[in-house]
Amino acid sequence: MSDKYLMGVDVGTQSAKVVIFDLQGNVVSEGKQALRKMDIPAPLLAEHPDDDLWDSLKLAFQRAMAEFSQAGRKAEDILAMGVCIIRCCRVLLKENGELAYPVINWMDKRLNKPYEYIDAYKGVRYVTTTSGYITHRLTGEFKDTCANYIGWWPMDNDTLNWSTDPAAWKSCNLTRENVLEVVKPGEILGYVSELAAKQIGVPAGIPVVATAHDKAVEALGAGSLDEGVALISLGTYIGAMVHGHANVKDAQNFWPFQASIPGRYLYECMGVRRGMWTISWFRDQFGESALADADKTGVSIEELLNMEASKVPAGCEGLLTIHDWAPPSEAEFRKGVMMGFDGRHTRAHMYRSVLEGIAFTMKNHMDKMAKELNTPFKRLIISGGGANSDLFMQIFADVFGIPTSRNVMKGSASVGCAINAGIAVGAFNNYEQATQKLVRMGDTFTPDMENHRFYNELNGEVYKQVNQYFDPLLKKLSPLVDYA
């Protein structure tokens, strides 16, 4: 099977990506397509325009396959594809599987509540996830992974199947007829249909394999299986997680989700909503002069901002960023805050402050999870495009005070997809072997303990205290400016 290949299909909030691996974990080809800007019809609402998830994914497939063919490889040697799509969205389908309404993104406040029919949803037959929708587009089947149902869904995380409790269905305003059939991660959902094959440029009949929700797939693809090793996933939503063996029912500081390995669980604490989006927002809104400087020096704007910010001392000389550009469901009144400005501060201070704010927020959430699990973190793995930044990696190492690593393949969700796909078709004997083959560790950053001590003091004395002082004011501000 040395000349066989596996596909990882990864659609996030900002882009669709298809990566083709050989069975030794080498990237053979890849295709990527940015998603369109989200529609924001009112504050705290967010929808994907038209059929953007599928349209973008088609282009990503076509580009990956073009590169694959140009390298002289044969499409019939692709064994299977694993599919991982943005979690915590709500997709409403017609009887024929077409969208009855635009895909409702996870940042939309409607996702904080159970599904409720309104007149705008006319023609809805199925209520599903993004992975269920894309599975149907690829295969024609009405099937989905059992491991992508987070929030208001009647899913039994012990049996890995739909609940048999009528009260669970009633609380979600759903019936069994409204939802799709589910299978476990590493099982085949269906096969690429003739129609999809023509649209995406792959042979019909390729197995389409279930994975899990995107963060669980990233955790598998990052290789973070050992006790005390945590993954921080740098995406539009920044999450932190560790693997576990039990479906903990009374957790206070984390959620036990189904992992990308059937029977295993993923413990995930609170994260940062619009985390990496905030960095893109800063670049786009305030980077015009930086872009001109980047052109002069022959580097990208991201490289320039990182170089400038690396010269700013830890703590940004008192400038702090509180990341509530998209507030949590339990405090919808919160908003983003930058505080501590004085005449010393430049765009480099602002940029580094955004990075440090993410690291502080994640540490404070993760410390609570580690304490509850009675398992201190001994190492971090960082995944996502932000892991390319040496500065960001060092900030994480310094804030947490532990070694912090990144993998060669920063987008570990694609690797996790390939692992699940390989398991389904017998390319690997077990998940441990698959992980050893496909996951490749990259650089490790050692903490600067002087910076760590300073960050601890700044965090404890100031950062952790911010919400108690700002919340009363933001509660008064929100009704004046937020209205649908």
Short mmCIF file of C-alpha atoms in Angstrom, two decimals:
data_model
loop_
_atom_site.label_atom_id
_atom_site.label_comp_id
_atom_site.label_asym_id
_atom_site.label_seq_id
_atom_site.Cartn_x
_atom_site.Cartn_y
_atom_site.Cartn_z
CA MET A 1 0.00 0.00 0.00
CA SER A 2 3.03 2.27 -0.33
CA ASP A 3 1.56 4.23 -3.26
CA LYS A 4 -1.84 4.77 -1.67
CA TYR A 5 -3.22 8.01 -0.31
CA LEU A 6 -5.70 9.47 2.18
CA MET A 7 -7.59 12.76 2.00
CA GLY A 8 -8.25 15.16 4.86
CA VAL A 9 -11.20 17.47 4.25
CA ASP A 10 -11.25 20.39 6.69
CA VAL A 11 -13.73 23.29 6.50
CA GLY A 12 -13.34 25.94 9.19
CA THR A 13 -14.99 29.28 9.79
CA GLN A 14 -12.67 31.11 7.42
CA SER A 15 -11.51 28.59 4.80
CA ALA A 16 -11.97 25.17 3.22
CA LYS A 17 -8.93 22.94 2.82
CA VAL A 18 -8.29 19.55 1.24
CA VAL A 19 -4.97 17.82 1.94
CA ILE A 20 -3.81 14.53 0.40
CA PHE A 21 -1.30 12.45 2.39
CA ASP A 22 0.63 9.31 1.62
CA LEU A 23 0.56 6.58 4.25
CA GLN A 24 3.80 7.84 5.82
CA GLY A 25 2.29 11.24 6.59
CA ASN A 26 3.88 13.20 3.75
CA VAL A 27 1.72 15.93 2.23
CA VAL A 28 1.34 15.10 -1.45
CA SER A 29 -0.93 17.98 -2.46
CA GLU A 30 -3.38 20.44 -1.01
CA GLY A 31 -6.01 22.93 -2.08
CA LYS A 32 -7.47 25.84 -0.15
CA GLN A 33 -10.23 28.35 -0.67
CA ALA A 34 -11.22 31.21 1.61
CA LEU A 35 -14.85 31.35 2.65
CA ARG A 36 -16.80 34.49 1.93
CA LYS A 37 -17.38 37.13 4.55
CA MET A 38 -20.10 36.16 7.00
CA ASP A 39 -23.51 37.79 6.70
CA ILE A 40 -24.35 39.69 9.91
CA PRO A 41 -28.05 40.62 9.48
CA ALA A 42 -28.22 41.98 13.05
CA PRO A 43 -25.97 42.15 16.14
CA LEU A 44 -25.01 38.66 17.41
CA LEU A 45 -26.38 36.95 14.29
CA ALA A 46 -24.06 35.22 11.80
CA GLU A 47 -24.89 33.27 8.62
CA HIS A 48 -22.81 31.79 5.83
CA PRO A 49 -23.94 33.41 2.55
CA ASP A 50 -25.67 31.35 -0.14
CA ASP A 51 -24.10 27.86 -0.41
CA ASP A 52 -20.64 29.06 0.54
CA LEU A 53 -19.43 26.00 2.47
CA TRP A 54 -20.01 23.69 -0.48
CA ASP A 55 -18.92 26.19 -3.13
CA SER A 56 -15.62 26.83 -1.34
CA LEU A 57 -15.02 23.15 -0.70
CA LYS A 58 -15.51 22.32 -4.38
CA LEU A 59 -12.73 24.73 -5.31
CA ALA A 60 -10.44 23.33 -2.60
CA PHE A 61 -11.01 19.80 -3.95
CA GLN A 62 -10.32 20.88 -7.51
CA ARG A 63 -7.04 22.58 -6.56
CA ALA A 64 -5.84 19.62 -4.48
CA MET A 65 -6.64 17.19 -7.27
CA ALA A 66 -4.98 19.37 -9.93
CA GLU A 67 -1.75 19.42 -7.92
CA PHE A 68 -2.08 15.70 -7.24
CA SER A 69 -2.44 14.90 -10.95
CA GLN A 70 0.36 17.25 -11.99
CA ALA A 71 2.70 15.25 -9.74
CA GLY A 72 1.90 12.16 -11.82
CA ARG A 73 -0.21 10.42 -9.19
CA LYS A 74 -3.34 8.41 -9.91
CA ALA A 75 -6.72 9.37 -8.46
CA GLU A 76 -7.73 5.71 -8.14
CA ASP A 77 -4.99 5.27 -5.52
CA ILE A 78 -6.86 7.49 -3.06
CA LEU A 79 -8.22 5.06 -0.46
CA ALA A 80 -10.66 7.29 1.44
CA MET A 81 -11.37 10.78 2.73
CA GLY A 82 -12.14 11.91 6.27
CA VAL A 83 -14.46 14.89 6.60
CA CYS A 84 -14.30 17.52 9.37
CA ILE A 85 -16.52 20.61 9.17
CA ILE A 86 -17.11 23.54 11.55
CA ARG A 87 -18.90 22.43 14.69
CA CYS A 88 -21.74 24.03 16.65
CA CYS A 89 -23.54 25.33 13.56
CA ARG A 90 -27.15 24.62 12.62
CA VAL A 91 -28.09 23.51 9.11
CA LEU A 92 -31.67 23.31 7.86
CA LEU A 93 -32.27 21.08 4.84
CA LYS A 94 -35.15 20.48 2.48
CA GLU A 95 -36.44 17.01 1.66
CA ASN A 96 -33.97 16.77 -1.25
CA GLY A 97 -30.99 17.77 0.92
CA GLU A 98 -30.66 21.33 -0.36
CA LEU A 99 -30.37 24.24 2.04
CA ALA A 100 -33.72 25.54 3.24
CA TYR A 101 -32.00 28.47 4.95
CA PRO A 102 -28.42 29.78 5.07
CA VAL A 103 -26.09 27.86 7.39
CA ILE A 104 -26.30 29.44 10.86
CA ASN A 105 -22.78 29.90 12.19
CA TRP A 106 -21.69 29.00 15.72
CA MET A 107 -21.25 32.71 16.59
CA ASP A 108 -25.00 33.30 16.11
CA LYS A 109 -26.94 33.79 19.35
CA ARG A 110 -29.74 31.54 18.01
CA LEU A 111 -27.40 28.61 18.65
CA ASN A 112 -27.59 29.33 22.39
CA LYS A 113 -31.15 27.99 22.35
CA PRO A 114 -32.95 24.92 20.99
CA TYR A 115 -34.16 24.88 17.41
CA GLU A 116 -37.41 26.79 16.95
CA TYR A 117 -39.37 26.83 13.71
CA ILE A 118 -40.11 30.27 12.24
CA ASP A 119 -41.72 31.27 8.94
CA ALA A 120 -38.30 31.93 7.38
CA TYR A 121 -37.54 28.21 7.74
CA LYS A 122 -40.30 27.17 5.33
CA GLY A 123 -39.61 23.81 3.71
CA VAL A 124 -37.31 22.46 6.44
CA ARG A 125 -37.26 18.64 6.57
CA TYR A 126 -33.98 17.95 8.38
CA VAL A 127 -32.14 19.78 11.15
CA THR A 128 -28.49 18.81 11.14
CA THR A 129 -24.87 19.89 11.44
CA THR A 130 -22.45 21.15 8.83
CA SER A 131 -20.84 17.69 8.64
CA GLY A 132 -24.23 16.10 7.98
CA TYR A 133 -24.86 18.59 5.21
CA ILE A 134 -21.48 18.18 3.51
CA THR A 135 -21.75 14.38 3.85
CA HIS A 136 -25.00 14.56 1.92
CA ARG A 137 -23.43 16.79 -0.72
CA LEU A 138 -20.58 14.30 -1.18
CA THR A 139 -22.51 11.03 -1.00
CA GLY A 140 -26.24 11.63 -1.33
CA GLU A 141 -26.68 9.88 2.03
CA PHE A 142 -28.54 11.41 4.96
CA LYS A 143 -25.91 10.40 7.50
CA ASP A 144 -23.58 12.15 9.92
CA THR A 145 -20.98 11.45 12.57
CA CYS A 146 -22.35 10.97 16.08
CA ALA A 147 -19.44 13.04 17.41
CA ASN A 148 -20.39 16.45 16.01
CA TYR A 149 -23.56 17.04 18.04
CA ILE A 150 -22.71 19.67 20.64
CA GLY A 151 -25.29 21.83 22.34
CA TRP A 152 -29.02 21.47 21.77
CA TRP A 153 -29.13 17.95 20.36
CA PRO A 154 -30.67 14.74 21.82
CA MET A 155 -27.39 12.84 21.52
CA ASP A 156 -26.41 10.16 24.06
CA ASN A 157 -22.66 10.53 24.56
CA ASP A 158 -22.47 7.19 26.39
CA THR A 159 -24.02 5.06 23.65
CA LEU A 160 -22.72 7.30 20.83
CA ASN A 161 -26.18 7.33 19.34
CA TRP A 162 -29.44 9.26 19.48
CA SER A 163 -31.04 9.40 22.91
CA THR A 164 -33.94 7.11 23.78
CA ASP A 165 -35.22 9.61 26.36
CA PRO A 166 -38.36 11.43 25.09
CA ALA A 167 -37.58 14.37 27.39
CA ALA A 168 -34.26 14.93 25.62
CA TRP A 169 -36.01 15.21 22.27
CA LYS A 170 -38.69 17.49 23.68
CA SER A 171 -36.10 19.85 25.21
CA CYS A 172 -34.48 20.23 21.77
CA ASN A 173 -37.80 20.70 19.89
CA LEU A 174 -36.87 17.79 17.61
CA THR A 175 -38.17 14.36 16.63
CA ARG A 176 -36.29 11.36 15.25
CA GLU A 177 -37.72 12.17 11.81
CA ASN A 178 -35.99 15.58 11.86
CA VAL A 179 -32.45 14.23 12.19
CA LEU A 180 -30.02 12.09 10.20
CA GLU A 181 -28.71 8.59 10.84
CA VAL A 182 -25.41 8.66 12.71
CA VAL A 183 -22.25 6.53 12.63
CA LYS A 184 -19.11 6.53 14.79
CA PRO A 185 -15.77 8.16 13.93
CA GLY A 186 -13.68 5.93 11.71
CA GLU A 187 -16.75 4.39 10.06
CA ILE A 188 -17.89 4.91 6.47
CA LEU A 189 -20.69 7.42 5.92
CA GLY A 190 -21.10 6.67 2.23
CA TYR A 191 -19.25 6.93 -1.06
CA VAL A 192 -18.60 9.87 -3.36
CA SER A 193 -21.58 10.06 -5.73
CA GLU A 194 -21.36 10.44 -9.49
CA LEU A 195 -22.78 13.97 -9.19
CA ALA A 196 -20.27 15.05 -6.54
CA ALA A 197 -17.40 13.41 -8.43
CA LYS A 198 -18.05 15.65 -11.43
CA GLN A 199 -18.15 18.74 -9.24
CA ILE A 200 -15.05 18.12 -7.12
CA GLY A 201 -12.82 16.20 -9.53
CA VAL A 202 -12.34 12.96 -7.60
CA PRO A 203 -13.41 9.45 -8.67
CA ALA A 204 -16.89 8.33 -7.70
CA GLY A 205 -16.95 5.56 -5.10
CA ILE A 206 -14.24 6.88 -2.76
CA PRO A 207 -15.31 6.14 0.85
CA VAL A 208 -16.31 9.19 2.88
CA VAL A 209 -15.42 8.56 6.52
CA ALA A 210 -16.85 10.03 9.72
CA THR A 211 -14.60 11.97 12.05
CA ALA A 212 -15.85 14.13 14.95
CA HIS A 213 -16.28 17.81 15.69
CA ASP A 214 -13.39 19.93 14.47
CA LYS A 215 -11.56 20.42 17.78
CA ALA A 216 -11.63 16.68 18.52
CA VAL A 217 -10.22 15.95 15.07
CA GLU A 218 -7.48 18.51 15.64
CA ALA A 219 -6.60 16.87 18.96
CA LEU A 220 -6.22 13.49 17.26
CA GLY A 221 -4.21 15.01 14.41
CA ALA A 222 -1.94 16.86 16.83
CA GLY A 223 -1.06 13.65 18.66
CA SER A 224 -2.09 15.02 22.05
CA LEU A 225 -3.04 11.63 23.51
CA ASP A 226 -0.73 11.47 26.57
CA GLU A 227 -1.83 12.50 30.06
CA GLY A 228 -0.88 16.07 30.90
CA VAL A 229 -0.49 17.10 27.26
CA ALA A 230 -2.99 19.74 26.17
CA LEU A 231 -3.81 21.05 22.73
CA ILE A 232 -4.59 24.70 22.10
CA SER A 233 -6.31 25.05 18.75
CA LEU A 234 -5.87 28.48 17.19
CA GLY A 235 -8.92 29.06 15.06
CA THR A 236 -11.70 31.59 14.83
CA TYR A 237 -12.73 29.86 18.03
CA ILE A 238 -9.66 29.12 20.14
CA GLY A 239 -10.17 25.98 22.20
CA ALA A 240 -8.09 23.95 24.65
CA MET A 241 -8.52 20.26 25.29
CA VAL A 242 -7.11 17.00 26.63
CA HIS A 243 -8.09 13.41 25.96
CA GLY A 244 -9.90 11.32 28.59
CA HIS A 245 -11.51 7.91 29.02
CA ALA A 246 -14.76 8.74 30.85
CA ASN A 247 -17.88 10.72 30.03
CA VAL A 248 -17.65 12.93 33.12
CA LYS A 249 -21.21 13.92 34.04
CA ASP A 250 -20.67 16.54 36.73
CA ALA A 251 -17.73 18.55 35.37
CA GLN A 252 -17.71 22.20 36.43
CA ASN A 253 -14.88 23.65 34.35
CA PHE A 254 -14.91 21.63 31.14
CA TRP A 255 -17.19 19.76 28.77
CA PRO A 256 -16.74 16.05 28.00
CA PHE A 257 -17.30 15.69 24.26
CA GLN A 258 -16.99 12.61 22.10
CA ALA A 259 -13.45 12.26 20.82
CA SER A 260 -12.37 11.32 17.31
CA ILE A 261 -11.62 7.86 18.70
CA PRO A 262 -14.86 5.97 19.49
CA GLY A 263 -15.21 5.39 23.22
CA ARG A 264 -12.71 8.11 24.12
CA TYR A 265 -13.66 11.60 25.27
CA LEU A 266 -12.29 15.07 24.81
CA TYR A 267 -12.29 17.40 27.80
CA GLU A 268 -12.54 20.99 26.63
CA CYS A 269 -12.62 24.14 28.74
CA MET A 270 -13.94 27.55 27.77
CA GLY A 271 -12.03 29.24 24.96
CA VAL A 272 -11.87 32.51 23.06
CA ARG A 273 -14.65 33.28 20.61
CA ARG A 274 -13.41 35.10 17.49
CA GLY A 275 -9.89 34.52 18.76
CA MET A 276 -7.77 34.42 15.60
CA TRP A 277 -10.45 36.50 13.86
CA THR A 278 -9.48 39.32 16.25
CA ILE A 279 -5.91 39.17 14.97
CA SER A 280 -7.13 39.34 11.37
CA TRP A 281 -9.46 42.18 12.37
CA PHE A 282 -6.55 44.15 13.82
CA ARG A 283 -4.45 43.56 10.71
CA ASP A 284 -7.23 44.59 8.34
CA GLN A 285 -8.45 47.63 10.29
CA PHE A 286 -5.14 49.10 11.43
CA GLY A 287 -2.55 47.59 9.11
CA GLU A 288 -2.57 49.98 6.15
CA SER A 289 0.67 51.69 7.15
CA ALA A 290 2.13 48.35 8.21
CA LEU A 291 1.31 46.95 4.78
CA ALA A 292 3.27 49.73 3.11
CA ASP A 293 6.22 49.08 5.44
CA ALA A 294 5.97 45.34 4.75
CA ASP A 295 6.16 45.97 0.99
CA LYS A 296 9.29 48.06 1.47
CA THR A 297 11.04 45.34 3.48
CA GLY A 298 9.84 42.45 1.32
CA VAL A 299 7.99 40.54 4.05
CA SER A 300 4.32 39.80 4.69
CA ILE A 301 2.32 42.08 6.96
CA GLU A 302 2.03 39.21 9.47
CA GLU A 303 5.79 38.79 9.55
CA LEU A 304 6.31 42.52 9.99
CA LEU A 305 3.81 42.76 12.86
CA ASN A 306 5.42 39.78 14.58
CA MET A 307 8.91 41.26 14.16
CA GLU A 308 7.77 44.60 15.59
CA ALA A 309 5.87 43.02 18.47
CA SER A 310 8.82 40.78 19.41
CA LYS A 311 10.71 43.95 20.36
CA VAL A 312 7.95 44.98 22.79
CA PRO A 313 8.57 43.76 26.36
CA ALA A 314 6.33 41.16 27.99
CA GLY A 315 3.19 42.85 29.28
CA CYS A 316 3.22 45.49 26.53
CA GLU A 317 4.13 48.19 29.04
CA GLY A 318 0.70 48.03 30.60
CA LEU A 319 -1.53 47.58 27.56
CA LEU A 320 -4.07 44.75 27.99
CA THR A 321 -6.63 43.27 25.60
CA ILE A 322 -9.78 41.54 26.86
CA HIS A 323 -11.11 39.21 24.16
CA ASP A 324 -14.88 39.54 24.12
CA TRP A 325 -15.39 40.66 20.51
CA ALA A 326 -17.88 37.76 20.42
CA PRO A 327 -19.18 37.39 23.98
CA PRO A 328 -19.93 34.06 25.71
CA SER A 329 -23.54 32.90 25.83
CA GLU A 330 -23.75 33.41 29.59
CA ALA A 331 -22.70 37.07 29.27
CA GLU A 332 -23.94 38.38 25.94
CA PHE A 333 -23.49 41.97 27.13
CA ARG A 334 -19.67 41.73 27.16
CA LYS A 335 -17.56 43.48 24.56
CA GLY A 336 -13.90 43.61 23.69
CA VAL A 337 -11.74 45.97 25.72
CA MET A 338 -8.26 47.44 25.27
CA MET A 339 -7.06 49.21 28.39
CA GLY A 340 -3.94 50.90 29.70
CA PHE A 341 -3.02 53.17 26.79
CA ASP A 342 -0.38 55.85 27.22
CA GLY A 343 2.11 57.69 25.02
CA ARG A 344 4.54 54.77 24.82
CA HIS A 345 2.19 52.55 22.88
CA THR A 346 2.46 51.77 19.18
CA ARG A 347 0.76 49.40 16.79
CA ALA A 348 3.33 46.79 17.89
CA HIS A 349 2.13 47.10 21.49
CA MET A 350 -1.48 46.73 20.37
CA TYR A 351 -0.68 43.68 18.26
CA ARG A 352 1.32 41.95 21.00
CA SER A 353 -1.40 42.81 23.51
CA VAL A 354 -3.94 40.94 21.37
CA LEU A 355 -1.67 37.88 21.40
CA GLU A 356 -1.02 38.08 25.14
CA GLY A 357 -4.74 38.50 25.85
CA ILE A 358 -5.44 35.22 24.11
CA ALA A 359 -2.72 33.44 26.11
CA PHE A 360 -3.94 34.89 29.44
CA THR A 361 -7.56 33.94 28.70
CA MET A 362 -6.64 30.39 27.76
CA LYS A 363 -4.43 29.90 30.80
CA ASN A 364 -7.14 31.05 33.18
CA HIS A 365 -9.68 28.66 31.66
CA MET A 366 -7.21 25.79 31.43
CA ASP A 367 -5.96 26.14 35.01
CA LYS A 368 -9.49 25.47 36.26
CA MET A 369 -9.77 22.36 34.08
CA ALA A 370 -6.37 21.04 35.17
CA LYS A 371 -7.26 21.53 38.85
CA GLU A 372 -10.59 19.72 38.47
CA LEU A 373 -8.93 16.83 36.63
CA ASN A 374 -6.11 16.80 39.20
CA THR A 375 -3.72 16.62 36.27
CA PRO A 376 -1.33 19.56 35.80
CA PHE A 377 -0.27 20.33 32.28
CA LYS A 378 3.30 19.35 31.48
CA ARG A 379 3.37 20.31 27.80
CA LEU A 380 1.33 22.27 25.28
CA ILE A 381 0.81 21.58 21.59
CA ILE A 382 -0.36 24.53 19.51
CA SER A 383 -2.18 23.94 16.23
CA GLY A 384 -3.60 26.24 13.57
CA GLY A 385 -2.07 28.95 11.43
CA GLY A 386 -1.13 31.08 14.44
CA ALA A 387 1.41 28.39 15.41
CA ASN A 388 3.59 29.68 12.55
CA SER A 389 4.42 32.71 14.70
CA ASP A 390 7.53 32.18 16.83
CA LEU A 391 6.43 35.15 18.93
CA PHE A 392 3.00 33.68 19.66
CA MET A 393 4.55 30.30 20.51
CA GLN A 394 6.99 31.94 22.94
CA ILE A 395 4.19 33.97 24.57
CA PHE A 396 2.28 30.74 25.24
CA ALA A 397 5.39 29.10 26.68
CA ASP A 398 6.10 32.10 28.91
CA VAL A 399 2.52 32.59 30.12
CA PHE A 400 2.06 28.88 30.96
CA GLY A 401 5.64 28.23 32.07
CA ILE A 402 5.88 24.86 30.29
CA PRO A 403 7.41 23.61 27.01
CA THR A 404 5.21 24.48 24.05
CA SER A 405 5.42 22.65 20.73
CA ARG A 406 4.01 22.87 17.25
CA ASN A 407 3.74 20.13 14.67
CA VAL A 408 5.19 20.19 11.20
CA MET A 409 1.61 20.19 9.87
CA LYS A 410 0.07 23.17 11.66
CA GLY A 411 -3.45 22.37 10.47
CA SER A 412 -3.80 19.18 12.46
CA ALA A 413 -7.50 18.70 11.64
CA SER A 414 -6.47 17.50 8.17
CA VAL A 415 -4.14 14.94 9.79
CA GLY A 416 -6.92 13.78 12.12
CA CYS A 417 -9.24 13.35 9.14
CA ALA A 418 -6.65 11.20 7.38
CA ILE A 419 -6.18 9.06 10.51
CA ASN A 420 -9.92 8.36 10.76
CA ALA A 421 -10.06 7.63 7.02
CA GLY A 422 -7.10 5.24 7.25
CA ILE A 423 -8.67 3.36 10.16
CA ALA A 424 -11.91 2.89 8.19
CA VAL A 425 -10.18 1.22 5.23
CA GLY A 426 -7.61 -0.80 7.17
CA ALA A 427 -4.57 1.29 6.26
CA PHE A 428 -3.53 1.24 9.94
CA ASN A 429 -3.95 -1.39 12.64
CA ASN A 430 -4.98 1.07 15.36
CA TYR A 431 -5.06 4.74 16.27
CA GLU A 432 -1.69 4.64 18.00
CA GLN A 433 0.02 3.30 14.88
CA ALA A 434 -1.79 5.84 12.70
CA THR A 435 -0.71 8.68 14.97
CA GLN A 436 2.92 7.53 14.91
CA LYS A 437 2.83 7.44 11.11
CA LEU A 438 1.06 10.70 10.37
CA VAL A 439 1.80 13.11 13.23
CA ARG A 440 5.15 14.86 13.02
CA MET A 441 6.39 17.01 15.89
CA GLY A 442 8.07 20.30 15.00
CA ASP A 443 9.70 23.03 17.09
CA THR A 444 9.53 23.24 20.89
CA PHE A 445 9.72 26.58 22.76
CA THR A 446 11.16 26.68 26.27
CA PRO A 447 9.66 29.22 28.70
CA ASP A 448 11.60 32.28 29.81
CA MET A 449 10.98 31.93 33.55
CA GLU A 450 11.56 35.63 34.26
CA ASN A 451 8.80 36.50 31.80
CA HIS A 452 6.68 33.71 33.30
CA ARG A 453 6.94 35.19 36.80
CA PHE A 454 6.01 38.64 35.50
CA TYR A 455 3.08 37.29 33.47
CA ASN A 456 1.80 35.43 36.55
CA GLU A 457 1.80 38.65 38.57
CA LEU A 458 0.17 40.68 35.77
CA ASN A 459 -2.47 38.01 35.26
CA GLY A 460 -3.27 37.54 38.94
CA GLU A 461 -3.26 41.18 39.96
CA VAL A 462 -4.94 42.71 36.91
CA TYR A 463 -6.16 40.49 34.07
CA LYS A 464 -8.24 38.12 36.21
CA GLN A 465 -9.91 41.09 37.90
CA VAL A 466 -11.10 42.95 34.80
CA ASN A 467 -14.56 41.45 34.30
CA GLN A 468 -15.83 42.28 37.78
CA TYR A 469 -15.19 45.96 37.09
CA PHE A 470 -16.21 46.17 33.43
CA ASP A 471 -19.30 43.95 33.54
CA PRO A 472 -21.57 46.49 35.30
CA LEU A 473 -20.74 49.15 32.72
CA LEU A 474 -21.08 46.80 29.75
CA LYS A 475 -24.47 45.63 31.04
CA LYS A 476 -25.63 49.25 30.80
CA LEU A 477 -24.00 49.77 27.40
CA SER A 478 -25.41 46.69 25.65
CA PRO A 479 -29.12 47.62 25.60
CA LEU A 480 -28.22 51.05 24.22
CA VAL A 481 -26.36 49.71 21.18
CA ASP A 482 -27.34 46.05 20.64
CA TYR A 483 -30.70 45.49 19.04
CA ALA A 484 -32.00 43.17 16.30
#
